[in-house]
mmCIF file of C-alpha atoms and ligand atoms in Angstrom:
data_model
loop_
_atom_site.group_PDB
_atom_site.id
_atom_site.type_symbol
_atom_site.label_atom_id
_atom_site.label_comp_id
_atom_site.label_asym_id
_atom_site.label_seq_id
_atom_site.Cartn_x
_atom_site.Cartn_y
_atom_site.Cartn_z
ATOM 1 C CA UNK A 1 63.799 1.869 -5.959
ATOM 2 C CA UNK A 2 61.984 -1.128 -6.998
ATOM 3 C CA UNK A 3 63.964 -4.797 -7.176
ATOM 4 C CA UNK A 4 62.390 -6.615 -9.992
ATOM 5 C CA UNK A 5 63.033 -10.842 -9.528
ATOM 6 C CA UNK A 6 61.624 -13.202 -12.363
ATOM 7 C CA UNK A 7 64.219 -10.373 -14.070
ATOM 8 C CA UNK A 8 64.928 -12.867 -17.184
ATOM 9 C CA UNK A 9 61.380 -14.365 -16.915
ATOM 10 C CA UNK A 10 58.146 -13.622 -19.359
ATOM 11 C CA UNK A 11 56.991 -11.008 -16.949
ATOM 12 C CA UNK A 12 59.746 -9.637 -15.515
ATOM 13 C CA UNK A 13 61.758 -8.766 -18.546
ATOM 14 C CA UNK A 14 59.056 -6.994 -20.230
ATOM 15 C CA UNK A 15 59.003 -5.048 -16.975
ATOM 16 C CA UNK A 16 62.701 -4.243 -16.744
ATOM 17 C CA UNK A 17 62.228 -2.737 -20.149
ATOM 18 C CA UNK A 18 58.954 -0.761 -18.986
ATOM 19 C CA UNK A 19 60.607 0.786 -16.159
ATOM 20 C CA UNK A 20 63.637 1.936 -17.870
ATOM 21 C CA UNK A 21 61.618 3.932 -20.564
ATOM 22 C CA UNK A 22 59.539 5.464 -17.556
ATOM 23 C CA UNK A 23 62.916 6.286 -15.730
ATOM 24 C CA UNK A 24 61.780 4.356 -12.864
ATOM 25 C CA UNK A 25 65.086 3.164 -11.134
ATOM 26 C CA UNK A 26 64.860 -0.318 -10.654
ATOM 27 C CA UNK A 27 67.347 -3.167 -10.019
ATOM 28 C CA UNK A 28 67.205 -6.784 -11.978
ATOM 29 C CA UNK A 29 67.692 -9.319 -9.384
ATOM 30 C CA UNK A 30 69.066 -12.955 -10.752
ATOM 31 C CA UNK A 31 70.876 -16.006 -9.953
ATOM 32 C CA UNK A 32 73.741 -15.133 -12.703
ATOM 33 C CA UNK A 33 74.267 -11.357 -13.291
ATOM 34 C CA UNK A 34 76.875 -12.321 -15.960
ATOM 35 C CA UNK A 35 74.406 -14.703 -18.306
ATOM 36 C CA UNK A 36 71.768 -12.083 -17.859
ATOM 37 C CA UNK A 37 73.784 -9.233 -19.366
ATOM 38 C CA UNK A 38 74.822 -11.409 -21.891
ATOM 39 C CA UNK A 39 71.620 -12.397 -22.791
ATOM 40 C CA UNK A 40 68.866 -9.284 -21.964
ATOM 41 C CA UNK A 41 71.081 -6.292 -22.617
ATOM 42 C CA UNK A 42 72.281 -3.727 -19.851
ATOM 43 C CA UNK A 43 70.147 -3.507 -17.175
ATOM 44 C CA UNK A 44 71.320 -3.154 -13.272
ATOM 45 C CA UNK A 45 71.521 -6.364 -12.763
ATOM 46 C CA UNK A 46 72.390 -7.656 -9.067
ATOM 47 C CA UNK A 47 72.720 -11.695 -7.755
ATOM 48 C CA UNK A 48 69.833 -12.800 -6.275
ATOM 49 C CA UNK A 49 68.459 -16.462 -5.153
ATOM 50 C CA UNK A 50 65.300 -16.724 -3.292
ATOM 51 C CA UNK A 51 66.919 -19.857 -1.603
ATOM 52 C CA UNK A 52 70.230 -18.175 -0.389
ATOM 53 C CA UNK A 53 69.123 -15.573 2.373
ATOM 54 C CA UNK A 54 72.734 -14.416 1.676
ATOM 55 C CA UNK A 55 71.881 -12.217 -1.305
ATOM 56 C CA UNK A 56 68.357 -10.692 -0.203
ATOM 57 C CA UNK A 57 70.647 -7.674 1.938
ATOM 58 C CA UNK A 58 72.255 -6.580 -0.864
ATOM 59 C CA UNK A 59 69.772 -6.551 -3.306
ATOM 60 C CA UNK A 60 67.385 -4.732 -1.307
ATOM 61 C CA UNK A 61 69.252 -1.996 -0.757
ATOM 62 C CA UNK A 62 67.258 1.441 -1.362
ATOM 63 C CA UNK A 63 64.615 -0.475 -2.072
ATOM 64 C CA UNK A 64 60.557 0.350 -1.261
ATOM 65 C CA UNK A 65 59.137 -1.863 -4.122
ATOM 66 C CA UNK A 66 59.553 -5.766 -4.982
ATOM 67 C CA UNK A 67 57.884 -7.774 -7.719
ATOM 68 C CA UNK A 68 57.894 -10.904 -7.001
ATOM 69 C CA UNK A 69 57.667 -13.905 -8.952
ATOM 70 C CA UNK A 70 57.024 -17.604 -7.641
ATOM 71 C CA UNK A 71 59.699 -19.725 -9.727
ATOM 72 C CA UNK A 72 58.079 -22.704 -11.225
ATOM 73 C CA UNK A 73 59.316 -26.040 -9.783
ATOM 74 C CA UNK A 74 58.356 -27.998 -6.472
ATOM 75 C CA UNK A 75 59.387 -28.027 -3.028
ATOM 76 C CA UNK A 76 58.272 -26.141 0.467
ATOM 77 C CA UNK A 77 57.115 -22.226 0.038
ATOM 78 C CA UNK A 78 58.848 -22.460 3.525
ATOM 79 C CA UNK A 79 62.091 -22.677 2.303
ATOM 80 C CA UNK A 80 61.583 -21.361 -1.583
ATOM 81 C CA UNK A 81 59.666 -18.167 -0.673
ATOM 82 C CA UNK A 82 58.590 -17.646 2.507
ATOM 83 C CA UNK A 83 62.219 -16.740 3.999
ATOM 84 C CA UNK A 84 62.422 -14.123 1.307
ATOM 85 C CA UNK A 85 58.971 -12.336 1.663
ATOM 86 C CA UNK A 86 59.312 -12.228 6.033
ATOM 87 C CA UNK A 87 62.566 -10.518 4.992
ATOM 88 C CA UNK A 88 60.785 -7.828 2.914
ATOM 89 C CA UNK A 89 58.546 -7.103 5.746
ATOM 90 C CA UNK A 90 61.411 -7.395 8.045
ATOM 91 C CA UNK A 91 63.367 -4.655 5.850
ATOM 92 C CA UNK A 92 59.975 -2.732 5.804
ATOM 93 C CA UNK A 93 59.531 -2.737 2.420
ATOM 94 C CA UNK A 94 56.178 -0.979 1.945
ATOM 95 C CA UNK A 95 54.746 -2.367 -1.073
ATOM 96 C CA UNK A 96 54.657 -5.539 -3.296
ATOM 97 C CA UNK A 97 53.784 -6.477 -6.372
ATOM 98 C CA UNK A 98 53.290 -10.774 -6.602
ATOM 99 C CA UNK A 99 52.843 -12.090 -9.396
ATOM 100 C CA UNK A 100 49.699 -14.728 -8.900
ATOM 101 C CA UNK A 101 47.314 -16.741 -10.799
ATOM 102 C CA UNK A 102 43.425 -15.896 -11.910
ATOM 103 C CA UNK A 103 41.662 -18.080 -9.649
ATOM 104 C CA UNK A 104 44.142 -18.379 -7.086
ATOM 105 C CA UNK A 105 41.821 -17.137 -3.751
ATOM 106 C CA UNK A 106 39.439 -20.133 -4.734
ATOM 107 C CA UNK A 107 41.870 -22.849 -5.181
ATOM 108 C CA UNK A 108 43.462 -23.907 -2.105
ATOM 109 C CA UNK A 109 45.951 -26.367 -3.630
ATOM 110 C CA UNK A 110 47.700 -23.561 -5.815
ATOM 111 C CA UNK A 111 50.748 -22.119 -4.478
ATOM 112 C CA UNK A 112 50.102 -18.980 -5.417
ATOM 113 C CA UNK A 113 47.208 -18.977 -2.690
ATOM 114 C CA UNK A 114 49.139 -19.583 0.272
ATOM 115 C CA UNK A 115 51.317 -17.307 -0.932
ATOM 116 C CA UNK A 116 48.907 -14.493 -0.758
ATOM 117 C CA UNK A 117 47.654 -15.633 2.541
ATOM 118 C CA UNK A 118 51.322 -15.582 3.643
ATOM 119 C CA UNK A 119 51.300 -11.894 1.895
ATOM 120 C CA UNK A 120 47.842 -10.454 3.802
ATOM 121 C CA UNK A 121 49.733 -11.511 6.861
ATOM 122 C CA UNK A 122 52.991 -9.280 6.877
ATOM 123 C CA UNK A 123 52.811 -5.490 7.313
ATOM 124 C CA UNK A 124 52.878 -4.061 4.024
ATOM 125 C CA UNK A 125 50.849 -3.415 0.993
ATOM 126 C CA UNK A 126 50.510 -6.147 -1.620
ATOM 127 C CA UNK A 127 49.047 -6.166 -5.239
ATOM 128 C CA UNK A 128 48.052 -9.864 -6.407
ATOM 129 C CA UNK A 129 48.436 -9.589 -10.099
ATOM 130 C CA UNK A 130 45.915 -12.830 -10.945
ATOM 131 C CA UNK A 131 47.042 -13.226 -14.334
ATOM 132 C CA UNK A 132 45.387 -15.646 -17.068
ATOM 133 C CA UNK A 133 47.033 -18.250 -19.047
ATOM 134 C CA UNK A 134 50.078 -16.326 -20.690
ATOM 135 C CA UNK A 135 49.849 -15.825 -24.714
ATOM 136 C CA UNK A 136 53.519 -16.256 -23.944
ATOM 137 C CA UNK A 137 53.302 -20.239 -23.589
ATOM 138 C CA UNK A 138 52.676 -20.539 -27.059
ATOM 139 C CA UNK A 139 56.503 -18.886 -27.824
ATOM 140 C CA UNK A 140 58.130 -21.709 -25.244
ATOM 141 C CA UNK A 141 55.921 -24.407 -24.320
ATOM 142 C CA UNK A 142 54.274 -24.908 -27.410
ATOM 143 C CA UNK A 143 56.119 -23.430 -29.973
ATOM 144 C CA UNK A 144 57.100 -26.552 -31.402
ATOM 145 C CA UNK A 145 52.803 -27.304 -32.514
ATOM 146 C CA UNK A 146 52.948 -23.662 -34.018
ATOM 147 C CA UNK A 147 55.711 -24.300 -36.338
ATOM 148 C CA UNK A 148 54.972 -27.983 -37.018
ATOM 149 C CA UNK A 149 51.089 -26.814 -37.430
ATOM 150 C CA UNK A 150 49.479 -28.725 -35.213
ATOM 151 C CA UNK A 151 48.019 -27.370 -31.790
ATOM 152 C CA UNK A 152 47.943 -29.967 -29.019
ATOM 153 C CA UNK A 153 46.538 -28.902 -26.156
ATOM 154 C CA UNK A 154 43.825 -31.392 -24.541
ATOM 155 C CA UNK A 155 41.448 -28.258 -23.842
ATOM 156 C CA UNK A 156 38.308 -29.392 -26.046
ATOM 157 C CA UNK A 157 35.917 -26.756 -27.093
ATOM 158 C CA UNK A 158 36.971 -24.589 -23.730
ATOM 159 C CA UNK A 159 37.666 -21.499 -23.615
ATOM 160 C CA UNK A 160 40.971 -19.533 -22.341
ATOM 161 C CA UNK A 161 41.173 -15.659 -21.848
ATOM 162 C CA UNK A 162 44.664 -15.565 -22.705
ATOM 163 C CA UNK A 163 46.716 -12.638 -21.400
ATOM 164 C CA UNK A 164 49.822 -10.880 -22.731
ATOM 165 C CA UNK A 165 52.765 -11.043 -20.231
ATOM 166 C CA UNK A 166 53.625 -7.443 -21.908
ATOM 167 C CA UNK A 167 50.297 -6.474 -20.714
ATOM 168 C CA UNK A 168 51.153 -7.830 -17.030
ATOM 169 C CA UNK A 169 54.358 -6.161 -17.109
ATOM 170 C CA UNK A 170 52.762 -3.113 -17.932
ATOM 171 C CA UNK A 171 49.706 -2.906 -15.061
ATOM 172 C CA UNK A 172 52.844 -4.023 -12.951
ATOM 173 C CA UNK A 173 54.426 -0.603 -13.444
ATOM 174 C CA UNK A 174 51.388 1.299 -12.732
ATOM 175 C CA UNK A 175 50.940 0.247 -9.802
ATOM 176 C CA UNK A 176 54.542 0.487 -8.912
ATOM 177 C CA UNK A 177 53.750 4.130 -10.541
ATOM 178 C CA UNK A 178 50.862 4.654 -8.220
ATOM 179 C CA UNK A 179 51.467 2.464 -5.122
ATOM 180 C CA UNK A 180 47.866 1.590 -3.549
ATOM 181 C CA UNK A 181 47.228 2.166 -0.016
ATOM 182 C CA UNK A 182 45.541 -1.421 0.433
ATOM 183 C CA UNK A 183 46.044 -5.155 -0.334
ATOM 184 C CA UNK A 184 43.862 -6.409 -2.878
ATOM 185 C CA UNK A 185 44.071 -8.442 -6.093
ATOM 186 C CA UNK A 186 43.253 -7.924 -10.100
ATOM 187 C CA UNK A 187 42.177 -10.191 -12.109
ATOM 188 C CA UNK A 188 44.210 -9.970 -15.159
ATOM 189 C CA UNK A 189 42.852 -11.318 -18.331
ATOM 190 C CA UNK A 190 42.645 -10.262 -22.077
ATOM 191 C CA UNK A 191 39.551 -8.810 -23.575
ATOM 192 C CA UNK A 192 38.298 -12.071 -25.223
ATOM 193 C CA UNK A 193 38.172 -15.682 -24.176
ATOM 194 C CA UNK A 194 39.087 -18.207 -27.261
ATOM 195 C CA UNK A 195 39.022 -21.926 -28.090
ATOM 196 C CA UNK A 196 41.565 -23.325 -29.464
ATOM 197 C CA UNK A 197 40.157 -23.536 -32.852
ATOM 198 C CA UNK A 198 40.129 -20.069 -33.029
ATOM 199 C CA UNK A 199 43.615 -19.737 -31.724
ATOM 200 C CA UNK A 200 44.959 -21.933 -34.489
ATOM 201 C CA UNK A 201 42.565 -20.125 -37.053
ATOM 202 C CA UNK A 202 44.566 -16.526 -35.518
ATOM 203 C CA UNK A 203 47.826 -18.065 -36.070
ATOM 204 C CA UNK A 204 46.682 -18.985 -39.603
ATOM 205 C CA UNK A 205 45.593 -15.889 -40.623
ATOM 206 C CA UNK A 206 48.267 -14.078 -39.023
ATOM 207 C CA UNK A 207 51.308 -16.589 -40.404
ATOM 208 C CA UNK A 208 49.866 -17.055 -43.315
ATOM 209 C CA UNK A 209 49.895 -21.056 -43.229
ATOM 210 C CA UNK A 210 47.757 -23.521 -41.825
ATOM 211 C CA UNK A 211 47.788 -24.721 -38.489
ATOM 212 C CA UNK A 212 45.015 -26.848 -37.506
ATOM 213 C CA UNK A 213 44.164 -27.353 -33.532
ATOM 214 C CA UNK A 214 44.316 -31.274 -33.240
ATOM 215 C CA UNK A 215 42.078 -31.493 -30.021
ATOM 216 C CA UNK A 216 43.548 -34.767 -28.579
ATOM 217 C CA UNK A 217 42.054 -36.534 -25.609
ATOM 218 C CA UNK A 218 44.591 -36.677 -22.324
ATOM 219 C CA UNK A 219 45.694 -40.270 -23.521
ATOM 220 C CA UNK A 220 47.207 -38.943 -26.783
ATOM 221 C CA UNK A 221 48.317 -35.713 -24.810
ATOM 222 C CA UNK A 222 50.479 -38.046 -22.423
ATOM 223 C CA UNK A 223 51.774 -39.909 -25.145
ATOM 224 C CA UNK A 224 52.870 -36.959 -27.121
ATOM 225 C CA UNK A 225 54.630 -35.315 -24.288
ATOM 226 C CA UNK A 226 56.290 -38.707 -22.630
ATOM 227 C CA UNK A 227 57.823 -38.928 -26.427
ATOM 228 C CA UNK A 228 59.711 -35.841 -25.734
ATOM 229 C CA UNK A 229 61.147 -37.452 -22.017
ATOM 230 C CA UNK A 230 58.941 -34.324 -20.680
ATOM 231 C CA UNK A 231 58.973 -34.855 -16.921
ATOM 232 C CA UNK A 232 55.914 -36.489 -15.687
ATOM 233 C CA UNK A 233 55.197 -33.271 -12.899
ATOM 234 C CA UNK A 234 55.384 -31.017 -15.704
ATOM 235 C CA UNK A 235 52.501 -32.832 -17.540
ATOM 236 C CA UNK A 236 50.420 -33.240 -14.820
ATOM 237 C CA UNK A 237 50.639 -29.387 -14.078
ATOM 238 C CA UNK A 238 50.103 -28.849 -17.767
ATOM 239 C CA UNK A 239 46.760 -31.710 -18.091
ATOM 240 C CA UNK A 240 45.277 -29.904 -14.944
ATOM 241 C CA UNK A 241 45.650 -26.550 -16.811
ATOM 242 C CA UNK A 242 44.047 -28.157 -19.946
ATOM 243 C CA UNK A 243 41.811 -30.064 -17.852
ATOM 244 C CA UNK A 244 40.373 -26.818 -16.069
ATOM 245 C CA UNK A 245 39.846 -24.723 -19.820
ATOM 246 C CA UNK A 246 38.079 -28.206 -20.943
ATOM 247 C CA UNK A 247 35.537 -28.022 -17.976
ATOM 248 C CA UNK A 248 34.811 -24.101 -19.353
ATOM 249 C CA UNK A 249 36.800 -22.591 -16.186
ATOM 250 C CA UNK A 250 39.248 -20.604 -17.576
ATOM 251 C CA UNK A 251 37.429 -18.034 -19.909
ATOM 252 C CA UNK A 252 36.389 -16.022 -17.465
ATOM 253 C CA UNK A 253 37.083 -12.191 -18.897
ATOM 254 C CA UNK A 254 37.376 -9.546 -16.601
ATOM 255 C CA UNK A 255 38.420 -5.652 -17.073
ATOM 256 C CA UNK A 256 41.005 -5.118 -14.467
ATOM 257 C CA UNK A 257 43.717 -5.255 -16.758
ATOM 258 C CA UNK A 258 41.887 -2.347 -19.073
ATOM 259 C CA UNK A 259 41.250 -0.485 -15.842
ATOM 260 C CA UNK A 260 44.980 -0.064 -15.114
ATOM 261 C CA UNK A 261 45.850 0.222 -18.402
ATOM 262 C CA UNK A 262 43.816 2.825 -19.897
ATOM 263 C CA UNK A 263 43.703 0.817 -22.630
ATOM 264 C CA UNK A 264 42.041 -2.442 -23.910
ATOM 265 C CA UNK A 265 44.833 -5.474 -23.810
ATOM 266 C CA UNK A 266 46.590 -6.707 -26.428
ATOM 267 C CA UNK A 267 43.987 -9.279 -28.814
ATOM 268 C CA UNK A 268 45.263 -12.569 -29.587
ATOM 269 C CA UNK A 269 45.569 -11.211 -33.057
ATOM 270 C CA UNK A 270 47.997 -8.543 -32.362
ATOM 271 C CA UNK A 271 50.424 -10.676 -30.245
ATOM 272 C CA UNK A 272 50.857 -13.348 -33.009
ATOM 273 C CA UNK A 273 51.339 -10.274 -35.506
ATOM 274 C CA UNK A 274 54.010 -8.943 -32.992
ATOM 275 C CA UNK A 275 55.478 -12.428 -32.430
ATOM 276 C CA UNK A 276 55.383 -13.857 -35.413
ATOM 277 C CA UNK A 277 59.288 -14.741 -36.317
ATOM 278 C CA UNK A 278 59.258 -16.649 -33.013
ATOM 279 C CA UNK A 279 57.401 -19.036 -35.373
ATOM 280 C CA UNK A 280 59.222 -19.187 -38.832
ATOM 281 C CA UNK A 281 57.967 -21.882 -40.822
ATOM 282 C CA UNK A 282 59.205 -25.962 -40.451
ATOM 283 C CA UNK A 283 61.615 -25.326 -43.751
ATOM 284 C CA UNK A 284 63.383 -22.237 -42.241
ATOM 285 C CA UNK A 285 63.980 -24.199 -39.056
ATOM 286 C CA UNK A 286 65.304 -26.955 -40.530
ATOM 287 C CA UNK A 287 67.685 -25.466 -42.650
ATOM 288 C CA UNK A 288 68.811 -23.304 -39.440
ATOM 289 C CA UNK A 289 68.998 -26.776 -37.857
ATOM 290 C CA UNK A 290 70.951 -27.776 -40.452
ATOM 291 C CA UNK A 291 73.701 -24.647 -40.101
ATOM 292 C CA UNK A 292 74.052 -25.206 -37.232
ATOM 293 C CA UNK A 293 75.668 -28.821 -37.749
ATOM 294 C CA UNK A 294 79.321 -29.291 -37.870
HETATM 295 N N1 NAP B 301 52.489 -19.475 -17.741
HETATM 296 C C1 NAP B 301 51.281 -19.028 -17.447
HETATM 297 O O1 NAP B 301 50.355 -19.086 -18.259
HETATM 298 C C2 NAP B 301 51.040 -18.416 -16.081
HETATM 299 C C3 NAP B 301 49.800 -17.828 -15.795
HETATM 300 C C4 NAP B 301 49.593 -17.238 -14.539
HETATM 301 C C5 NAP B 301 50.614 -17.252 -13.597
HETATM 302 N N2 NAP B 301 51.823 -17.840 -13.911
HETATM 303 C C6 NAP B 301 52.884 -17.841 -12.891
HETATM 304 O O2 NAP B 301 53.974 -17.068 -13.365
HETATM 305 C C7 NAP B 301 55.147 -17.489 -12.675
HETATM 306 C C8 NAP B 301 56.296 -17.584 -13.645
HETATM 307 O O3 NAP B 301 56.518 -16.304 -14.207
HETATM 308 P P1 NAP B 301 57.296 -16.120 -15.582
HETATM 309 O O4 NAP B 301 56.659 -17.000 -16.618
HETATM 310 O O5 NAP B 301 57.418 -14.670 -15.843
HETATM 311 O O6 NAP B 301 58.731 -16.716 -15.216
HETATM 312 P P2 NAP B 301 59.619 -17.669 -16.124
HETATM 313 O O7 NAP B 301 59.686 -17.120 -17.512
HETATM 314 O O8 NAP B 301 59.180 -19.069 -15.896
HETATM 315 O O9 NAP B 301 61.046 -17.466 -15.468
HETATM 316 C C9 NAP B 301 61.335 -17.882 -14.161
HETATM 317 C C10 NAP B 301 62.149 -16.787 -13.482
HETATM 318 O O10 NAP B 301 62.436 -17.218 -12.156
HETATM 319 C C11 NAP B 301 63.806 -16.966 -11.889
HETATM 320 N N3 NAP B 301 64.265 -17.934 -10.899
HETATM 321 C C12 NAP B 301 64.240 -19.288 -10.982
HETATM 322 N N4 NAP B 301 64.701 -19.828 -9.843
HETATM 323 C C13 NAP B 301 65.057 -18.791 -9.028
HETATM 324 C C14 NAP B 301 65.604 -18.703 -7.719
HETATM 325 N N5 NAP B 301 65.893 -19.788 -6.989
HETATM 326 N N6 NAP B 301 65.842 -17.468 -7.203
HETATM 327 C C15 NAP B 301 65.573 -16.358 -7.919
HETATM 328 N N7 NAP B 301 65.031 -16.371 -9.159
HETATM 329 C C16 NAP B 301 64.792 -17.581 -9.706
HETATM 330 C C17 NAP B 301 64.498 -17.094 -13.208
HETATM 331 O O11 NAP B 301 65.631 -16.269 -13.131
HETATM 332 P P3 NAP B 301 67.140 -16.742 -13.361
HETATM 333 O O12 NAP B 301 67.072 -18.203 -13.743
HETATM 334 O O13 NAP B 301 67.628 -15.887 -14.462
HETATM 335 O O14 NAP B 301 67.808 -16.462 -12.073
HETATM 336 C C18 NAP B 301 63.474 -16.522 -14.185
HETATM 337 O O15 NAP B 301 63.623 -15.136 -14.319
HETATM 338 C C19 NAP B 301 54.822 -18.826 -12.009
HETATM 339 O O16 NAP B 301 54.676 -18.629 -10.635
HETATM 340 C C20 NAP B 301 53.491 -19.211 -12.655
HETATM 341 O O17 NAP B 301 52.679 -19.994 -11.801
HETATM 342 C C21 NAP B 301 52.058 -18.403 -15.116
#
């Protein structure tokens, strides 16, 4: 039995849905069961909150297999995950699946690298999924620029090798299929590294309108966001991400992903073909807007 958390997340779902068409039996662990079923469908959903060491018995019940999926927010990994990984070991859970960050072993200030270290620590098997900067962002984050047409990421000429959060989902249940019998990590990218100009000339093509990529400096970035009341640790995670693809750091391709897969990841292309009524254009929205005033 594997206990899936980030259930309602961009990884997580995708997963839920890849282990119920492999017959995998799973369980959906969240912090409200009720809103989840309303929202995702029927899946076995059970109450779950990293911070409340109440629900980690039940939800592990039967269970061999967690994925596990670092919230985003702030605080102590002593009291948001820590508590909830020594359980797993406790429970002698034998494998894990964590959800990480491409980079993460080099960059001591991440997170997601003490959380491995935490992970290489405990007596059981864990998979580091190091994934790239999800395609996905451009559906929440940003999907705003896409339908107003302008890209606004302060990224410069760099280059990203943006990675489908299907495709994670999917090298997560492989190795869920086919436990390993040792800790190590995969570097989980797509097959091409792109600028931003050629993201915006994708979503062109593939909406068939224009959306230009505006290239703004980190002045005009800050401005932009502050406009919206964004919260000011939100941008700062967001300029160091933008900061890092400027600087060339974050194009780095590699084939794990293919490896697991069998099969080369999902292009750019094909995700904004897949996606593309996420992103219906301004005149759409506005009239929706607009129905949806009393
Ligand atoms: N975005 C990127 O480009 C990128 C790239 C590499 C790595 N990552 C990493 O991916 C992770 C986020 O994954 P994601 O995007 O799939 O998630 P997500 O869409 O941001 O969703 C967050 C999930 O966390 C759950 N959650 C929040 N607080 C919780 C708590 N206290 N206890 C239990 N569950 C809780 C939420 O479930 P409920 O609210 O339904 O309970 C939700 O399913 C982060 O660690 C991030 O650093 C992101």
């Amino acid at each position: 039995m594997i206990l899936v958390t980030g259930a309602t997340g961009n990884v997580g779902n995708p997963l839920l849905h890849e282990l119920q068409q492999a017959k995998m039996p799973y369980r959906a662990a969240v912090r409200d069961p009720v809103q989840a079923a309303q929202r995702h469908g029927n899946h076995p959903w059970v109450k779950f909150d990293f911070q409340n060491p109440d629900t980690y018995a039940r939800a592990l019940e039967g269970v061999n297999q967690v994925f596990v999926v670092l919230p985003p927010g702030q605080g102590s990994l002593k009291v948001r995950m820590y508590p909830f990984l020594d359980h797993c070991a406790h429970r002698k859970i034998e494998h894990m699946v964590y959800l990480s960050l491409l980079g993460a072993p080099q960059n001591p200030a991440a997170p997601h690298h003490q959380i491995e270290k935490h992970l290489q620590n405990l007596p059981l098997t864990a998979s580091f999924l190091r994934a790239s900067f999800f395609m996905q962002n451009l559906m929440t984050t940003h999907r705003e620029e896409v339908i107003d047409g302008h890209l606004k990421m302060p990224a410069g000429h760099g280059r990203t090798s943006f990675v489908d959060t299907r495709d994670i989902a999917r090298a997560a249940k492989q190795l869920f299929k086919h436990p390993p019998s040792e800790t190590r990590g995969y570097d989980l990218t797509g097959s091409e590294a792109l600028t931003y100009f050629e993201v915006a000339e994708i979503l062109s093509r593939e909406l068939g309108r224009n959306i230009k990529y505006d290239n703004p400096g980190l002045f005009e970035f800050v401005q932009h966001w502050r406009q919206k009341n964004t919260k000011w640790d939100f941008i700062m995670i967001m300029m160091v991400i933008y900061t890092t693809a400027r600087l060339g750091r974050a194009g780095r391709v590699s084939t794990d992903l293919q490896d697991l897969l069998g099969t080369p990841p999902t292009t750019f292309a094909e995700f904004a073909r897949d996606m593309q009524s996420c992103w219906p254009p301004r005149i759409q929205t506005q009239e929706k807007n607009h129905a949806l005033q009393p």
